[in-house]
Amino acid sequence: MSAILKFIRDHHILAQIEQAKAKKKSRLNLNSHEIVDIPDLLYDCCEVQHLYLHSNKITTLSPELMNLVNVTTLTLDYNNISALPPEIKNLKSLVNLNLSYNPLSILIPEIGELENLEALWCNRIGLRELPKEIGKLQKLDTLGARGNELKTIPEEISKLTKLRWLTLEHNHIEEVPDSVGDLQSLVHCNLRHNQVQQFPSALFRCKELMFLQLNDNQISHMPSDIYDSYIASSVIECIDMRGNPVCELTRPEHPAIRYTELQHAPRAVAAAGSAAPRPDHRDRSPSNVDVESSSDESSEDWENSVTSSELDVQYQNDEDRLENEVGDR
C-alpha cells in the first residue's frame, strides 16, 4: 500500500472513531479496514455498545480496550491476535463475543467472568481445551468451537443450563461425558468429524434436543433401546449418523436417524431454519463459507446464515438504529 493510500485509510478510520465519540454512537463498525494497531482514540468511545473489529490485522489487544464497559457485542474474528488480556473480565455487559480465526491457542480463565455472555464463538483458534471456567457462563446460549484440537469436553459444561446451540465439529473428541445430559435447554448439538467411539446416550436426557449431528465419527453400534425408549420419549427430529462404522452393519431403520446419503430429512432442515433462537448468534466467514465447516443440510442453516457484522440486529433499539443509520450516511 502506498503512503498516500495508507494516509487516506488511517484518516478515514480516525474520522469514524471521532464521529462515534462526538455523537455518542452506540455502534462502531471498523471491520475490514486493515487495522494493525487499534487507535488510542477508540478507547474514549465510552458509549459504544456494538464494536466490530473483525477482518483486520490486529495482533495485540490493549488492556485499555477492556475499559469500554458498555460493549455488548465485540467481534474480533479474522485477525492475528495471539493472546487475550486478563482485563477482558471487565467487559461485564458483553453478550456476544467472536474470537474465531485467531492464533489464540487458549482461552484464559477470565473468560468465565463474562457473566452476561450469551454467545461465544472461538472457531479455529488452535484451541486444545475448553477451560473449566466455561461453566461459570450461566447465561450462555450458543457455544461454537469447531475446527480446533479439542480432545475432551470438560465436565463443567454441564453447568450451562441455558445452552441451546453447541457446535464442536472438526475436533479430536473421543468421548462425550455423561454430564452433557444436564444441558436441559440444548436444542442442537453438532459433534461431526470427531473421534467419538460410543453413542452419547446421555444426550437423550436433554429434553429439548431436536438435532444431533454425529456423522463422521467412530461409532460402531447403537443403543439397543434407542428406538423404543430414547426416540419415542424425546422431541428429536434428526440424528445424523453418516460416516460411522455402524452404517455398514445391519440395523433397524428409523425415519429420525440418517445412516446414508440416500435418506433425506427435509423436515429436520426446515425445522432447523425455523427453530433458530437468534440469527445474530451465528458465525460465518465474511466472504466465503469454509467448505469444511459448513454442512450440506441443517448445520449450514443455523451456523452459517448471518455474518458477524450483522450481530447487532437484535440488540439495537429503534432510537439507536435510526441514529446509526443517519450517522453512517
Short mmCIF file of C-alpha atoms in Angstrom, two decimals:
data_model
loop_
_atom_site.label_atom_id
_atom_site.label_comp_id
_atom_site.label_asym_id
_atom_site.label_seq_id
_atom_site.Cartn_x
_atom_site.Cartn_y
_atom_site.Cartn_z
CA MET A 1 0.00 0.00 0.00
CA SER A 2 1.35 3.41 -0.96
CA ALA A 3 1.94 6.06 1.68
CA ILE A 4 -0.90 8.16 0.25
CA LEU A 5 -3.43 5.34 0.40
CA LYS A 6 -2.33 4.46 3.91
CA PHE A 7 -2.79 8.08 4.97
CA ILE A 8 -6.28 8.18 3.48
CA ARG A 9 -7.23 4.90 5.15
CA ASP A 10 -5.89 5.93 8.55
CA HIS A 11 -7.63 9.29 8.31
CA HIS A 12 -10.91 7.58 7.44
CA ILE A 13 -10.60 5.27 10.45
CA LEU A 14 -9.91 8.17 12.80
CA ALA A 15 -12.79 10.16 11.31
CA GLN A 16 -15.18 7.28 12.02
CA ILE A 17 -13.98 7.00 15.59
CA GLU A 18 -14.18 10.77 16.13
CA GLN A 19 -17.73 10.82 14.80
CA ALA A 20 -18.72 7.94 17.05
CA LYS A 21 -17.26 9.73 20.04
CA ALA A 22 -18.80 13.12 19.24
CA LYS A 23 -22.26 11.70 18.57
CA LYS A 24 -22.02 9.14 21.36
CA LYS A 25 -22.95 6.44 18.90
CA SER A 26 -23.79 3.00 20.18
CA ARG A 27 -22.42 1.24 17.10
CA LEU A 28 -18.94 1.45 15.57
CA ASN A 29 -18.06 -0.68 12.56
CA LEU A 30 -14.32 -0.87 11.82
CA ASN A 31 -14.24 -4.26 10.17
CA SER A 32 -12.09 -4.87 7.06
CA HIS A 33 -10.01 -1.73 7.49
CA GLU A 34 -6.60 -3.48 7.60
CA ILE A 35 -6.10 -2.17 11.13
CA VAL A 36 -2.90 -3.41 12.75
CA ASP A 37 -2.83 -1.21 15.85
CA ILE A 38 -6.09 -0.05 17.36
CA PRO A 39 -6.05 3.78 17.55
CA ASP A 40 -5.90 5.15 21.09
CA LEU A 41 -8.84 7.41 20.26
CA LEU A 42 -11.12 4.39 20.28
CA TYR A 43 -10.60 3.91 24.00
CA ASP A 44 -12.50 7.16 24.63
CA CYS A 45 -15.68 5.93 22.91
CA CYS A 46 -17.37 5.08 26.17
CA GLU A 47 -20.89 4.99 24.70
CA VAL A 48 -20.17 2.26 22.16
CA GLN A 49 -22.16 -0.91 22.70
CA HIS A 50 -21.58 -2.74 19.41
CA LEU A 51 -17.95 -2.77 18.31
CA TYR A 52 -16.91 -4.54 15.12
CA LEU A 53 -13.19 -5.11 14.57
CA HIS A 54 -13.30 -8.33 12.59
CA SER A 55 -11.34 -8.99 9.38
CA ASN A 56 -8.41 -6.74 10.21
CA LYS A 57 -4.74 -7.39 11.01
CA ILE A 58 -4.82 -6.73 14.73
CA THR A 59 -2.12 -8.58 16.65
CA THR A 60 -2.45 -7.19 20.18
CA LEU A 61 -5.37 -6.12 22.36
CA SER A 62 -4.55 -3.33 24.76
CA PRO A 63 -5.99 -3.58 28.28
CA GLU A 64 -7.42 -0.12 27.61
CA LEU A 65 -9.87 -1.65 25.15
CA MET A 66 -11.38 -3.51 28.07
CA ASN A 67 -12.38 -0.21 29.66
CA LEU A 68 -15.24 0.06 27.19
CA VAL A 69 -17.53 -1.49 29.75
CA ASN A 70 -20.75 -0.73 27.85
CA VAL A 71 -19.85 -3.00 24.96
CA THR A 72 -22.38 -5.81 24.47
CA THR A 73 -21.16 -7.08 21.08
CA LEU A 74 -17.48 -7.43 20.23
CA THR A 75 -16.27 -9.09 17.02
CA LEU A 76 -12.55 -9.82 16.77
CA ASP A 77 -12.67 -12.74 14.35
CA TYR A 78 -10.27 -12.96 11.40
CA ASN A 79 -7.36 -11.10 12.95
CA ASN A 80 -3.88 -12.14 14.15
CA ILE A 81 -4.50 -11.95 17.89
CA SER A 82 -2.33 -14.40 19.84
CA ALA A 83 -3.43 -13.60 23.40
CA LEU A 84 -6.31 -12.09 25.35
CA PRO A 85 -5.59 -9.64 28.15
CA PRO A 86 -6.85 -10.69 31.61
CA GLU A 87 -8.69 -7.36 31.70
CA ILE A 88 -11.27 -8.84 29.35
CA LYS A 89 -13.10 -9.78 32.55
CA ASN A 90 -14.04 -6.09 32.87
CA LEU A 91 -16.50 -6.39 29.98
CA LYS A 92 -19.37 -7.38 32.24
CA SER A 93 -22.01 -6.19 29.76
CA LEU A 94 -20.71 -8.38 26.94
CA VAL A 95 -23.41 -10.53 25.34
CA ASN A 96 -21.78 -11.57 22.04
CA LEU A 97 -18.07 -12.34 21.65
CA ASN A 98 -16.49 -13.64 18.46
CA LEU A 99 -12.83 -14.71 18.67
CA SER A 100 -12.80 -17.10 15.73
CA TYR A 101 -9.90 -17.43 13.29
CA ASN A 102 -7.18 -16.02 15.53
CA PRO A 103 -3.99 -17.87 16.65
CA LEU A 104 -5.02 -17.82 20.30
CA SER A 105 -4.42 -21.46 21.29
CA ILE A 106 -6.01 -20.95 24.72
CA LEU A 107 -8.99 -19.29 26.33
CA ILE A 108 -7.86 -17.63 29.53
CA PRO A 109 -9.79 -18.34 32.76
CA GLU A 110 -11.02 -14.75 32.86
CA ILE A 111 -13.48 -15.66 30.09
CA GLY A 112 -15.57 -17.16 32.86
CA GLU A 113 -16.05 -13.69 34.40
CA LEU A 114 -18.19 -12.51 31.47
CA GLU A 115 -21.35 -13.09 33.43
CA ASN A 116 -23.78 -11.81 30.77
CA LEU A 117 -22.26 -13.62 27.81
CA GLU A 118 -24.83 -15.40 25.65
CA ALA A 119 -22.85 -16.23 22.52
CA LEU A 120 -19.19 -17.27 22.36
CA TRP A 121 -17.56 -18.15 19.05
CA CYS A 122 -14.00 -19.49 19.16
CA ASN A 123 -13.80 -21.46 15.92
CA ARG A 124 -10.38 -22.37 14.50
CA ILE A 125 -8.21 -20.71 17.11
CA GLY A 126 -5.97 -23.74 17.76
CA LEU A 127 -7.79 -24.48 20.99
CA ARG A 128 -6.64 -27.63 22.81
CA GLU A 129 -9.07 -27.47 25.69
CA LEU A 130 -12.07 -25.58 26.92
CA PRO A 131 -11.27 -24.04 30.31
CA LYS A 132 -13.26 -25.31 33.27
CA GLU A 133 -14.29 -21.69 33.87
CA ILE A 134 -16.61 -22.07 30.87
CA GLY A 135 -19.09 -23.46 33.37
CA LYS A 136 -19.42 -20.04 35.00
CA LEU A 137 -21.15 -18.58 31.93
CA GLN A 138 -24.63 -19.16 33.29
CA LYS A 139 -26.37 -17.20 30.51
CA LEU A 140 -24.54 -18.83 27.61
CA ASP A 141 -26.96 -19.74 24.82
CA THR A 142 -24.54 -20.50 21.96
CA LEU A 143 -21.06 -22.03 22.04
CA GLY A 144 -19.10 -22.57 18.83
CA ALA A 145 -15.63 -24.14 18.96
CA ARG A 146 -15.35 -26.02 15.71
CA GLY A 147 -12.12 -26.71 13.85
CA ASN A 148 -9.90 -26.84 16.93
CA GLU A 149 -7.77 -29.51 18.62
CA LEU A 150 -10.11 -30.42 21.44
CA LYS A 151 -9.81 -33.96 22.75
CA THR A 152 -12.20 -33.71 25.67
CA ILE A 153 -15.34 -31.90 26.76
CA PRO A 154 -14.99 -30.55 30.32
CA GLU A 155 -17.40 -31.77 32.97
CA GLU A 156 -18.12 -28.14 33.82
CA ILE A 157 -20.09 -27.79 30.59
CA SER A 158 -22.98 -29.38 32.49
CA LYS A 159 -23.45 -26.08 34.34
CA LEU A 160 -24.53 -24.32 31.15
CA THR A 161 -28.21 -24.88 31.78
CA LYS A 162 -29.29 -22.26 29.22
CA LEU A 163 -27.10 -23.55 26.39
CA ARG A 164 -29.18 -24.30 23.33
CA TRP A 165 -26.69 -24.41 20.48
CA LEU A 166 -23.42 -26.34 20.72
CA THR A 167 -21.03 -26.98 17.86
CA LEU A 168 -17.78 -28.85 18.43
CA GLU A 169 -17.34 -30.33 14.98
CA HIS A 170 -13.92 -30.97 13.43
CA ASN A 171 -12.07 -31.65 16.67
CA HIS A 172 -10.48 -34.80 18.12
CA ILE A 173 -13.06 -35.64 20.78
CA GLU A 174 -13.15 -39.35 21.64
CA GLU A 175 -15.70 -39.43 24.45
CA VAL A 176 -18.76 -37.39 25.33
CA PRO A 177 -19.09 -37.15 29.13
CA ASP A 178 -22.27 -38.20 30.87
CA SER A 179 -22.58 -34.68 32.24
CA VAL A 180 -23.80 -33.38 28.85
CA GLY A 181 -27.15 -34.86 29.84
CA ASP A 182 -27.56 -31.94 32.23
CA LEU A 183 -27.82 -29.46 29.33
CA GLN A 184 -31.58 -29.22 29.72
CA SER A 185 -32.01 -26.39 27.19
CA LEU A 186 -29.92 -27.95 24.42
CA VAL A 187 -31.67 -27.90 21.04
CA HIS A 188 -28.90 -28.56 18.52
CA CYS A 189 -25.69 -30.49 19.20
CA ASN A 190 -23.09 -30.73 16.44
CA LEU A 191 -20.26 -33.23 17.01
CA ARG A 192 -19.48 -34.01 13.38
CA HIS A 193 -15.98 -35.04 12.35
CA ASN A 194 -14.59 -36.12 15.71
CA GLN A 195 -13.38 -39.48 17.02
CA VAL A 196 -16.33 -40.34 19.24
CA GLN A 197 -16.48 -44.13 19.71
CA GLN A 198 -19.67 -44.64 21.72
CA PHE A 199 -23.09 -43.24 21.02
CA PRO A 200 -23.63 -40.44 23.61
CA SER A 201 -26.86 -41.75 25.11
CA ALA A 202 -26.62 -39.16 27.90
CA LEU A 203 -27.79 -36.55 25.40
CA PHE A 204 -31.26 -38.08 25.47
CA ARG A 205 -31.65 -36.63 28.94
CA CYS A 206 -31.70 -33.26 27.20
CA LYS A 207 -35.45 -32.94 26.82
CA GLU A 208 -35.28 -30.11 24.27
CA LEU A 209 -32.77 -31.79 21.93
CA MET A 210 -34.04 -31.81 18.34
CA PHE A 211 -30.94 -32.13 16.15
CA LEU A 212 -27.91 -34.30 16.84
CA GLN A 213 -25.07 -34.47 14.31
CA LEU A 214 -22.68 -37.36 14.87
CA ASN A 215 -21.64 -38.05 11.31
CA ASP A 216 -18.02 -38.97 10.56
CA ASN A 217 -17.09 -40.40 13.95
CA GLN A 218 -16.09 -43.91 15.08
CA ILE A 219 -19.40 -45.17 16.46
CA SER A 220 -19.82 -48.90 15.74
CA HIS A 221 -23.15 -49.66 17.42
CA MET A 222 -26.36 -48.02 18.57
CA PRO A 223 -28.05 -48.41 21.97
CA SER A 224 -30.42 -51.37 21.89
CA ASP A 225 -33.41 -49.37 23.11
CA ILE A 226 -32.79 -46.19 21.13
CA TYR A 227 -35.92 -46.66 19.03
CA ASP A 228 -38.44 -47.76 21.62
CA SER A 229 -37.21 -45.73 24.56
CA TYR A 230 -34.99 -42.80 23.65
CA ILE A 231 -36.58 -41.56 20.45
CA ALA A 232 -40.14 -42.37 21.48
CA SER A 233 -39.88 -40.24 24.60
CA SER A 234 -37.98 -37.31 23.06
CA VAL A 235 -38.60 -34.45 20.64
CA ILE A 236 -35.66 -35.47 18.46
CA GLU A 237 -36.09 -34.58 14.78
CA CYS A 238 -32.88 -35.89 13.27
CA ILE A 239 -29.82 -37.90 14.31
CA ASP A 240 -27.17 -37.86 11.59
CA MET A 241 -25.01 -40.98 11.76
CA ARG A 242 -23.49 -40.94 8.28
CA GLY A 243 -19.85 -41.89 8.00
CA ASN A 244 -19.77 -44.08 11.14
CA PRO A 245 -18.86 -47.81 11.15
CA VAL A 246 -22.39 -48.61 12.33
CA CYS A 247 -23.66 -47.56 8.91
CA GLU A 248 -22.04 -50.63 7.38
CA LEU A 249 -23.91 -53.02 9.67
CA THR A 250 -27.40 -54.44 9.50
CA ARG A 251 -29.62 -52.39 11.78
CA PRO A 252 -33.26 -51.29 12.10
CA GLU A 253 -34.18 -48.21 10.14
CA HIS A 254 -35.91 -45.21 11.68
CA PRO A 255 -37.09 -42.00 9.97
CA ALA A 256 -35.34 -39.85 12.59
CA ILE A 257 -31.94 -41.50 12.08
CA ARG A 258 -29.93 -40.83 8.96
CA TYR A 259 -27.43 -43.55 8.03
CA THR A 260 -26.90 -43.00 4.31
CA GLU A 261 -26.76 -40.27 1.69
CA LEU A 262 -29.93 -41.67 0.15
CA GLN A 263 -32.01 -40.64 3.13
CA HIS A 264 -33.14 -37.06 3.29
CA ALA A 265 -34.60 -35.19 6.20
CA PRO A 266 -36.48 -32.17 4.77
CA ARG A 267 -38.50 -31.86 7.96
CA ALA A 268 -35.32 -31.53 10.04
CA VAL A 269 -33.83 -28.98 7.67
CA ALA A 270 -36.93 -26.83 7.70
CA ALA A 271 -37.14 -27.06 11.46
CA ALA A 272 -33.50 -26.15 11.88
CA GLY A 273 -34.08 -22.95 9.97
CA SER A 274 -37.26 -22.02 11.80
CA ALA A 275 -36.13 -23.02 15.27
CA ALA A 276 -33.02 -20.86 15.36
CA PRO A 277 -33.06 -18.87 18.62
CA ARG A 278 -31.40 -15.70 17.37
CA PRO A 279 -29.70 -15.40 13.98
CA ASP A 280 -27.37 -12.80 15.49
CA HIS A 281 -25.65 -15.55 17.47
CA ARG A 282 -24.27 -17.34 14.45
CA ASP A 283 -20.83 -17.28 12.93
CA ARG A 284 -19.75 -17.30 9.31
CA SER A 285 -16.78 -16.48 7.13
CA PRO A 286 -17.48 -12.94 5.86
CA SER A 287 -16.52 -13.67 2.27
CA ASN A 288 -16.61 -17.40 1.57
CA VAL A 289 -18.00 -20.10 3.80
CA ASP A 290 -15.36 -22.66 4.72
CA VAL A 291 -16.39 -25.87 2.94
CA GLU A 292 -15.07 -27.98 5.79
CA SER A 293 -17.05 -26.16 8.44
CA SER A 294 -20.36 -25.96 6.60
CA SER A 295 -22.81 -28.79 6.17
CA ASP A 296 -24.99 -29.63 3.21
CA GLU A 297 -28.06 -29.53 5.38
CA SER A 298 -29.17 -28.42 8.83
CA SER A 299 -25.73 -27.33 10.08
CA GLU A 300 -25.49 -24.69 7.39
CA ASP A 301 -28.94 -23.39 8.22
CA TRP A 302 -28.13 -22.45 11.80
CA GLU A 303 -24.35 -21.94 11.80
CA ASN A 304 -23.62 -20.15 8.57
CA SER A 305 -26.50 -17.86 7.80
CA VAL A 306 -25.53 -14.47 9.20
CA THR A 307 -22.19 -12.69 9.09
CA SER A 308 -20.71 -11.32 12.28
CA SER A 309 -21.18 -7.75 11.05
CA GLU A 310 -24.94 -8.24 11.47
CA LEU A 311 -24.73 -9.29 15.10
CA ASP A 312 -26.32 -6.09 16.32
CA VAL A 313 -29.63 -6.54 14.51
CA GLN A 314 -31.42 -7.83 17.59
CA TYR A 315 -29.65 -5.61 20.09
CA GLN A 316 -30.32 -2.10 18.85
CA ASN A 317 -33.44 -0.31 19.95
CA ASP A 318 -35.27 1.81 17.37
CA GLU A 319 -33.65 5.03 18.54
CA ASP A 320 -30.11 3.63 18.27
CA ARG A 321 -30.80 2.09 14.88
CA LEU A 322 -32.12 5.35 13.44
CA GLU A 323 -29.20 7.30 14.90
CA ASN A 324 -26.66 4.92 13.40
CA GLU A 325 -28.34 4.84 10.00
CA VAL A 326 -28.35 8.63 9.80
CA GLY A 327 -24.79 8.91 11.09
CA ASP A 328 -23.46 6.43 8.53
CA ARG A 329 -24.89 8.23 5.51
#
